[in-house]
Short mmCIF file of C-alpha atoms and ligand atoms in Angstrom, two decimals:
data_model
loop_
_atom_site.label_atom_id
_atom_site.label_comp_id
_atom_site.label_asym_id
_atom_site.label_seq_id
_atom_site.Cartn_x
_atom_site.Cartn_y
_atom_site.Cartn_z
CA MET A 1 83.91 84.46 127.54
CA SER A 2 87.10 84.69 125.50
CA GLN A 3 87.20 83.06 122.10
CA GLN A 4 89.95 80.70 123.26
CA THR A 5 87.84 79.46 126.19
CA ASN A 6 84.76 79.21 123.99
CA ILE A 7 86.53 76.98 121.47
CA LEU A 8 87.81 74.55 124.08
CA ARG A 9 84.55 74.54 126.03
CA GLN A 10 82.32 73.66 123.12
CA LEU A 11 84.27 70.78 121.59
CA PRO A 12 82.19 67.73 122.53
CA ILE A 13 83.49 64.85 124.61
CA ASP A 14 82.69 61.56 122.82
CA PRO A 15 79.51 60.30 124.53
CA LEU A 16 80.33 56.63 123.81
CA THR A 17 83.80 56.42 125.34
CA GLY A 18 84.61 59.75 126.99
CA SER A 19 87.38 60.33 124.44
CA ILE A 20 88.47 63.95 124.89
CA SER A 21 89.76 64.06 121.31
CA THR A 22 87.07 64.05 118.61
CA PRO A 23 86.92 60.51 117.16
CA ILE A 24 87.74 60.11 113.46
CA TYR A 25 84.67 58.41 111.98
CA GLN A 26 86.39 56.68 109.06
CA THR A 27 83.27 55.22 107.50
CA SER A 28 81.35 55.59 104.27
CA THR A 29 77.92 54.59 105.52
CA PHE A 30 75.87 54.14 108.69
CA VAL A 31 73.73 51.13 109.58
CA GLN A 32 70.06 52.03 109.88
CA GLU A 33 67.58 50.52 112.39
CA ALA A 34 64.83 50.50 109.76
CA PRO A 35 64.71 52.16 106.33
CA GLY A 36 65.16 55.89 106.95
CA VAL A 37 65.51 55.43 110.73
CA HIS A 38 69.04 56.45 111.84
CA LYS A 39 70.99 58.72 114.18
CA GLY A 40 71.15 61.66 111.77
CA PHE A 41 73.83 60.09 109.57
CA ASP A 42 73.06 57.97 106.53
CA TYR A 43 75.91 58.39 104.00
CA ALA A 44 79.25 60.08 104.70
CA ARG A 45 79.25 62.43 101.70
CA SER A 46 76.06 63.98 103.07
CA ASN A 47 77.17 64.03 106.69
CA ASN A 48 79.98 62.71 108.84
CA PRO A 49 80.19 63.08 112.65
CA THR A 50 83.85 64.23 112.64
CA ARG A 51 83.18 66.78 109.89
CA LYS A 52 80.07 67.93 111.73
CA VAL A 53 82.09 68.82 114.84
CA LEU A 54 84.29 71.04 112.66
CA GLU A 55 81.30 72.55 110.84
CA ASP A 56 79.51 73.43 114.09
CA LEU A 57 82.71 74.85 115.54
CA ILE A 58 83.44 77.19 112.64
CA ALA A 59 79.78 78.30 112.40
CA ASN A 60 79.93 79.23 116.08
CA LEU A 61 83.28 81.04 115.73
CA GLU A 62 82.00 83.15 112.85
CA GLY A 63 78.57 83.72 114.39
CA GLY A 64 76.78 82.09 111.46
CA ASP A 65 73.81 79.78 111.02
CA GLY A 66 75.68 76.96 109.31
CA GLY A 67 79.23 75.76 108.62
CA PHE A 68 80.32 73.54 105.73
CA ALA A 69 83.71 71.89 105.26
CA PHE A 70 85.23 71.29 101.83
CA SER A 71 88.29 69.54 100.45
CA SER A 72 90.01 72.90 99.76
CA GLY A 73 89.42 76.63 99.95
CA LEU A 74 88.75 76.63 96.23
CA ALA A 75 86.12 73.89 96.59
CA ALA A 76 84.42 76.12 99.19
CA ILE A 77 84.58 79.07 96.78
CA ASP A 78 83.19 76.91 93.98
CA ALA A 79 80.20 75.89 96.12
CA VAL A 80 79.35 79.56 96.76
CA LEU A 81 79.62 80.40 93.05
CA LYS A 82 77.05 77.72 92.29
CA LEU A 83 74.43 80.07 93.78
CA LEU A 84 74.72 82.02 90.49
CA LYS A 85 73.14 81.55 87.09
CA THR A 86 73.88 82.82 83.57
CA GLY A 87 73.59 86.61 83.35
CA ASP A 88 74.45 87.25 87.00
CA GLU A 89 77.29 89.58 87.92
CA ILE A 90 79.92 89.68 90.63
CA VAL A 91 81.64 92.84 91.82
CA ALA A 92 84.97 91.69 93.22
CA VAL A 93 88.04 93.12 94.94
CA ASP A 94 90.69 93.79 92.28
CA ASP A 95 93.69 92.06 93.87
CA ILE A 96 91.75 88.88 94.50
CA TYR A 97 93.43 85.54 95.31
CA GLY A 98 94.84 84.07 92.07
CA GLY A 99 92.95 80.78 92.34
CA THR A 100 89.65 82.62 92.77
CA PHE A 101 90.49 84.77 89.74
CA ARG A 102 91.19 81.62 87.73
CA THR A 103 87.84 80.05 88.75
CA PHE A 104 85.99 83.26 87.89
CA THR A 105 87.73 83.64 84.53
CA HIS A 106 88.09 80.10 83.25
CA VAL A 107 85.01 78.43 84.69
CA TYR A 108 82.22 80.87 85.58
CA GLU A 109 82.71 83.45 82.80
CA LYS A 110 82.34 80.53 80.39
CA PHE A 111 78.89 79.95 81.89
CA GLY A 112 77.91 83.59 81.35
CA VAL A 113 78.67 85.06 84.78
CA GLN A 114 80.26 88.51 84.54
CA ILE A 115 82.89 89.74 86.94
CA LYS A 116 83.84 93.37 87.52
CA TYR A 117 86.99 94.07 89.49
CA VAL A 118 87.25 97.28 91.51
CA ASP A 119 89.44 98.74 94.23
CA THR A 120 87.09 97.95 97.14
CA SER A 121 89.23 99.86 99.67
CA ASP A 122 87.06 102.78 98.49
CA PRO A 123 83.38 101.68 98.87
CA THR A 124 82.35 104.28 96.27
CA ASN A 125 83.95 102.08 93.61
CA VAL A 126 81.59 99.24 94.61
CA LEU A 127 78.61 101.60 94.45
CA ASN A 128 79.63 102.71 90.95
CA ALA A 129 80.08 99.15 89.66
CA ILE A 130 77.00 97.48 91.15
CA THR A 131 73.93 96.93 88.93
CA SER A 132 70.58 95.17 89.25
CA ASN A 133 72.31 92.05 87.86
CA THR A 134 74.91 92.00 90.64
CA LYS A 135 74.19 89.02 92.86
CA LEU A 136 77.45 88.82 94.81
CA VAL A 137 79.91 91.40 96.08
CA TRP A 138 83.16 89.54 96.74
CA LEU A 139 85.71 90.84 99.23
CA GLU A 140 88.97 89.70 100.67
CA SER A 141 90.14 91.81 103.56
CA PRO A 142 93.07 92.06 104.07
CA THR A 143 94.11 91.12 100.54
CA ASN A 144 97.09 89.23 99.23
CA PRO A 145 99.89 90.36 98.98
CA THR A 146 99.44 94.12 99.54
CA LEU A 147 97.15 93.77 102.57
CA LYS A 148 94.48 96.13 101.29
CA VAL A 149 91.62 96.50 103.80
CA SER A 150 88.01 97.21 102.78
CA ASP A 151 85.18 98.60 104.91
CA ILE A 152 83.00 95.48 105.25
CA GLU A 153 80.12 97.27 106.97
CA ALA A 154 79.87 100.06 104.36
CA ILE A 155 80.11 97.63 101.45
CA GLY A 156 77.54 95.31 103.06
CA LYS A 157 75.05 98.18 103.11
CA ILE A 158 75.69 98.95 99.43
CA ALA A 159 75.28 95.27 98.52
CA HIS A 160 72.02 94.92 100.44
CA GLN A 161 70.54 98.13 98.98
CA HIS A 162 70.99 96.42 95.60
CA ASP A 163 69.69 92.99 96.69
CA ALA A 164 73.16 91.46 96.39
CA LEU A 165 74.86 89.21 98.93
CA LEU A 166 78.18 90.12 100.51
CA VAL A 167 80.76 87.34 100.44
CA VAL A 168 83.93 87.78 102.49
CA ASP A 169 86.97 85.57 102.08
CA ASN A 170 88.19 85.82 105.68
CA THR A 171 91.31 83.68 105.20
CA PHE A 172 93.88 86.39 106.01
CA ALA A 173 92.19 87.74 109.16
CA SER A 174 90.64 84.51 110.52
CA PRO A 175 87.77 84.69 113.02
CA ALA A 176 90.33 85.45 115.72
CA LEU A 177 90.65 88.98 114.28
CA GLN A 178 87.44 89.70 112.41
CA GLN A 179 83.90 88.34 112.22
CA PRO A 180 82.45 89.57 108.92
CA ILE A 181 78.88 88.35 109.60
CA SER A 182 78.65 90.76 112.54
CA LEU A 183 79.67 93.52 110.09
CA GLY A 184 77.00 92.62 107.52
CA ALA A 185 78.46 89.77 105.44
CA ASP A 186 76.09 87.00 104.29
CA ILE A 187 78.66 84.34 103.45
CA ILE A 188 82.18 83.75 104.74
CA ILE A 189 84.81 81.63 103.06
CA HIS A 190 88.06 80.35 104.47
CA SER A 191 90.97 78.52 103.06
CA ALA A 192 91.28 76.49 106.26
CA THR A 193 94.65 75.43 104.84
CA LYS A 194 95.99 78.68 106.33
CA TYR A 195 95.35 80.07 109.85
CA LEU A 196 92.43 77.80 110.85
CA SER A 197 94.45 74.59 110.63
CA GLY A 198 97.66 76.54 111.19
CA HIS A 199 100.39 73.92 110.77
CA CYS A 200 100.79 73.55 106.98
CA ASP A 201 99.61 69.96 107.16
CA VAL A 202 96.20 69.99 105.45
CA ILE A 203 94.33 71.45 102.47
CA ALA A 204 90.82 72.42 103.55
CA GLY A 205 88.08 75.00 103.03
CA VAL A 206 84.97 76.17 104.85
CA VAL A 207 81.86 78.20 104.10
CA VAL A 208 79.85 79.87 106.86
CA THR A 209 76.35 81.14 106.10
CA LYS A 210 74.31 83.78 107.88
CA THR A 211 70.79 82.48 107.27
CA PRO A 212 69.04 79.07 107.25
CA LYS A 213 68.08 79.70 103.61
CA LEU A 214 71.74 80.11 102.58
CA SER A 215 72.72 77.14 104.75
CA GLU A 216 70.25 74.98 102.89
CA ALA A 217 71.61 76.12 99.53
CA ILE A 218 75.28 75.54 100.41
CA LYS A 219 74.50 72.19 102.03
CA PHE A 220 72.77 71.21 98.78
CA PHE A 221 75.82 72.10 96.65
CA GLN A 222 78.21 70.47 99.13
CA ASN A 223 76.31 67.21 98.90
CA THR A 224 75.53 67.50 95.19
CA SER A 225 79.04 68.32 93.94
CA GLY A 226 80.62 66.27 96.70
CA ALA A 227 83.92 68.10 97.38
CA ILE A 228 83.72 67.31 101.10
CA LEU A 229 86.52 67.34 103.66
CA SER A 230 87.66 63.87 104.76
CA PRO A 231 87.25 62.73 108.39
CA PHE A 232 91.00 62.80 109.03
CA ASP A 233 91.46 66.26 107.50
CA SER A 234 88.43 67.45 109.49
CA TRP A 235 90.13 66.16 112.63
CA LEU A 236 93.40 67.93 111.76
CA THR A 237 91.49 71.17 111.21
CA ILE A 238 89.65 70.79 114.53
CA ARG A 239 92.98 70.22 116.24
CA GLY A 240 94.39 73.34 114.62
CA ILE A 241 91.45 75.55 115.59
CA GLN A 242 91.90 74.60 119.26
CA THR A 243 94.94 76.93 119.38
CA LEU A 244 93.77 79.53 116.81
CA PRO A 245 93.43 82.55 119.15
CA LEU A 246 96.73 81.72 120.88
CA ARG A 247 98.61 81.32 117.60
CA VAL A 248 97.10 84.35 115.91
CA LYS A 249 98.02 86.54 118.87
CA GLN A 250 101.67 85.52 118.46
CA HIS A 251 101.56 85.85 114.63
CA CYS A 252 100.26 89.43 115.01
CA LYS A 253 102.75 90.41 117.70
CA ASN A 254 105.66 89.07 115.64
CA ALA A 255 104.42 90.56 112.37
CA LEU A 256 104.12 94.04 113.90
CA LYS A 257 107.69 93.82 115.23
CA VAL A 258 108.97 92.60 111.87
CA ALA A 259 107.10 95.39 110.05
CA GLN A 260 108.55 97.99 112.43
CA PHE A 261 112.02 96.59 111.78
CA LEU A 262 111.50 96.72 108.01
CA GLU A 263 110.32 100.33 108.28
CA LYS A 264 113.79 101.29 109.51
CA CYS A 265 115.71 99.18 106.98
CA PRO A 266 117.79 101.10 104.42
CA TRP A 267 117.27 98.28 101.85
CA VAL A 268 113.48 98.48 101.94
CA ASP A 269 111.32 100.66 99.71
CA LYS A 270 107.59 100.10 100.40
CA ILE A 271 106.09 98.17 103.33
CA TYR A 272 102.59 96.77 103.41
CA TYR A 273 101.23 95.99 106.88
CA PRO A 274 97.84 97.31 108.04
CA GLY A 275 99.21 97.67 111.58
CA LEU A 276 101.57 100.46 110.54
CA PRO A 277 100.10 103.99 110.62
CA SER A 278 101.74 104.48 107.19
CA HIS A 279 99.49 101.82 105.60
CA LYS A 280 96.77 103.53 103.57
CA ASN A 281 93.96 101.50 105.19
CA HIS A 282 95.31 101.61 108.75
CA GLU A 283 92.31 103.54 110.12
CA ILE A 284 89.65 101.13 108.88
CA ALA A 285 91.81 98.14 109.86
CA LYS A 286 91.97 99.54 113.42
CA VAL A 287 88.18 99.78 113.60
CA GLN A 288 87.40 96.50 111.90
CA GLN A 289 90.09 94.10 113.14
CA LYS A 290 91.23 93.08 116.61
CA ALA A 291 94.85 93.09 115.40
CA PHE A 292 96.57 93.21 112.02
CA GLY A 293 97.47 89.65 111.05
CA GLY A 294 100.64 87.73 110.33
CA VAL A 295 101.39 88.67 106.73
CA VAL A 296 103.82 91.47 105.88
CA SER A 297 104.93 92.44 102.36
CA PHE A 298 107.71 94.76 101.28
CA SER A 299 109.67 95.80 98.21
CA LEU A 300 113.36 96.49 97.85
CA LYS A 301 115.04 99.80 97.04
CA GLU A 302 116.73 98.06 94.16
CA ASP A 303 113.49 96.91 92.55
CA THR A 304 114.57 93.93 90.45
CA PRO A 305 113.40 90.32 90.48
CA GLU A 306 117.06 89.23 90.84
CA GLN A 307 117.47 91.10 94.14
CA ALA A 308 114.25 89.59 95.48
CA VAL A 309 115.25 86.08 94.39
CA GLN A 310 118.59 86.48 96.12
CA PHE A 311 116.94 87.74 99.29
CA VAL A 312 114.31 85.00 99.55
CA SER A 313 117.00 82.39 98.92
CA SER A 314 119.19 83.54 101.79
CA THR A 315 116.85 83.48 104.80
CA LYS A 316 117.20 80.53 107.16
CA LEU A 317 114.18 80.70 109.49
CA PHE A 318 111.84 81.99 106.79
CA ASN A 319 111.30 78.96 104.53
CA LEU A 320 110.90 79.61 100.82
CA ALA A 321 107.38 78.39 100.07
CA GLU A 322 103.95 79.45 98.89
CA SER A 323 101.05 79.52 101.38
CA LEU A 324 100.76 81.25 104.73
CA GLY A 325 99.22 80.99 108.17
CA GLY A 326 101.33 78.15 109.54
CA VAL A 327 103.39 78.21 112.73
CA LYS A 328 106.64 78.21 110.74
CA SER A 329 107.62 81.43 108.99
CA LEU A 330 107.48 81.42 105.20
CA ILE A 331 108.85 83.78 102.59
CA CYS A 332 107.84 84.09 98.96
CA HIS A 333 108.44 86.17 95.86
CA PRO A 334 104.95 86.73 94.37
CA ALA A 335 106.19 87.80 90.89
CA ASN A 336 107.96 84.44 90.49
CA MET A 337 105.68 82.26 92.61
CA THR A 338 102.07 82.95 93.68
CA HIS A 339 101.44 85.62 91.03
CA ALA A 340 103.65 84.33 88.20
CA SER A 341 100.58 83.66 86.04
CA VAL A 342 99.40 87.29 86.35
CA PRO A 343 100.77 89.45 83.48
CA ARG A 344 103.48 91.88 84.68
CA GLU A 345 101.45 95.00 83.75
CA LYS A 346 98.49 93.81 85.83
CA ARG A 347 100.82 92.88 88.67
CA LEU A 348 102.35 96.34 88.70
CA SER A 349 98.91 97.99 88.63
CA THR A 350 97.93 96.21 91.86
CA GLY A 351 101.19 97.07 93.62
CA ILE A 352 103.05 93.82 93.01
CA GLN A 353 106.45 95.23 92.16
CA ASP A 354 109.21 93.07 90.68
CA SER A 355 110.98 92.93 94.03
CA LEU A 356 107.90 92.53 96.24
CA ILE A 357 108.49 89.94 98.96
CA ARG A 358 105.75 88.43 101.11
CA LEU A 359 106.37 87.12 104.60
CA SER A 360 104.05 84.84 106.50
CA VAL A 361 105.39 85.57 109.96
CA GLY A 362 105.28 82.47 112.14
CA ILE A 363 105.30 81.99 115.89
CA GLU A 364 109.08 81.75 116.37
CA ASP A 365 110.66 84.41 118.57
CA ALA A 366 110.38 87.80 116.83
CA ASP A 367 114.01 88.73 117.59
CA ASP A 368 115.24 85.55 115.90
CA LEU A 369 113.13 86.31 112.84
CA ILE A 370 114.44 89.89 112.66
CA GLN A 371 118.02 88.65 112.95
CA ASP A 372 117.36 86.25 110.05
CA LEU A 373 116.08 89.10 107.86
CA GLN A 374 119.01 91.31 108.89
CA GLN A 375 121.57 88.71 107.79
CA ALA A 376 119.73 88.24 104.47
CA PHE A 377 119.87 92.01 103.86
CA GLU A 378 123.57 92.03 104.65
CA GLN A 379 124.14 89.27 102.11
CA LEU A 380 122.41 91.46 99.52
CA THR A 381 124.82 94.27 100.29
CA SER A 382 127.93 92.14 100.07
CA ALA A 383 126.73 90.55 96.82
CA ASN A 384 126.10 94.01 95.40
CA LYS A 385 129.59 95.16 96.42
CA GLN A 386 131.10 92.14 94.69
CA ALA A 387 129.07 92.84 91.58
CA GLN A 388 130.35 96.43 91.61
CA ILE A 389 133.94 95.29 91.96
CA PHE A 390 133.54 92.91 89.01
CA ALA A 391 131.89 95.67 86.98
CA GLU A 392 134.91 97.92 87.57
CA PHE A 393 137.29 95.34 86.07
C1 PLP B 1 94.87 79.93 99.78
C2 PLP B 1 93.71 80.80 99.57
C3 PLP B 1 92.56 80.34 98.91
C4 PLP B 1 92.47 78.94 98.31
O1 PLP B 1 92.48 77.97 99.28
P1 PLP B 1 93.03 76.47 99.04
O2 PLP B 1 92.83 75.83 100.37
O3 PLP B 1 94.46 76.58 98.62
O4 PLP B 1 92.18 75.87 97.96
C5 PLP B 1 91.49 81.20 98.78
N1 PLP B 1 91.54 82.46 99.25
C6 PLP B 1 92.64 82.95 99.88
C7 PLP B 1 92.64 84.35 100.36
C8 PLP B 1 93.75 82.14 100.06
O5 PLP B 1 94.85 82.64 100.64
#
């Protein structure tokens, strides 16, 4: 059965009323027949019927034992990190999401957790960094914003040989393109804010666990720390997931066309898209992913922040905003926006050039999107000509 059919088939019809849309159970508590005798719900931090529909759905999509919904992707990440104790180590992908880096550095290092960052696109680097203290190997694949892809299966084997768990932040691929548990991951994280919900209208996070033992642990931290997803935001996320395979197919188709257009552009220097044979991880991406995702990054021949700022300010269909994975196309300038807090030297070392531009390609018509980029490039040229004329005077 296709993933799209599977999603729609398994969403339950409300047994009380026949409502085809999952009801929003906006309640804090549940009346009990006798002390401790209830229908599986006692207090809505611990469990909520709307949230449970989402949690079962995402667990099924990722092929995991349990699913857990949180108030943001970072809350989901925080719940996973609570598995650790002082003295434990994490080996993490070097161009990790900025918010995860901030949590690692400013919260968990303070509690004595050590983090080693390596280029995980070569599994040997993980092997060299891992020690008997390593409890988690932390991947994002593809990464943000240079779309680095890591071999999940190979790294899973290395992690397990050293009694460490493999955590995969699957936000960029989504389960429509890649199911890390089937490749050996133990825990999956999503910022459901992105492709899962898909419409830029909710902040949400999920964790999916491979084993009942991990499910029990994450459930404990979800209930204990309490950063749960609200019933309404759970409902929005369920609604988004209903079209996930359909949307992602269009995102990927459009992104490939946009990347192919950029490849031929005289204004463009480097292009990062795992679907292009020129991308350094194209081969592993082909094996590991069903398609290559909706995010494309590129740098300009004239590699200055000013050029990038001018470009991102002159597109009309690509909206200037952080985030990704929504139906509307977005454009951002990482050096000034998502990665502004990363020192320039570190940015440059992970490929984030001054002029790097990241596109979250939406589901508009690809030709319209390409035309929008073309006109923005042409504006760059005419502005440059003007600048030259002024310089001559
Ligand atoms: C956005 C994002 C997060 C954080 O998720 P929030 O929902 O914003 O808290 C984590 N990882 C990746 C890869 C992301 O893109």
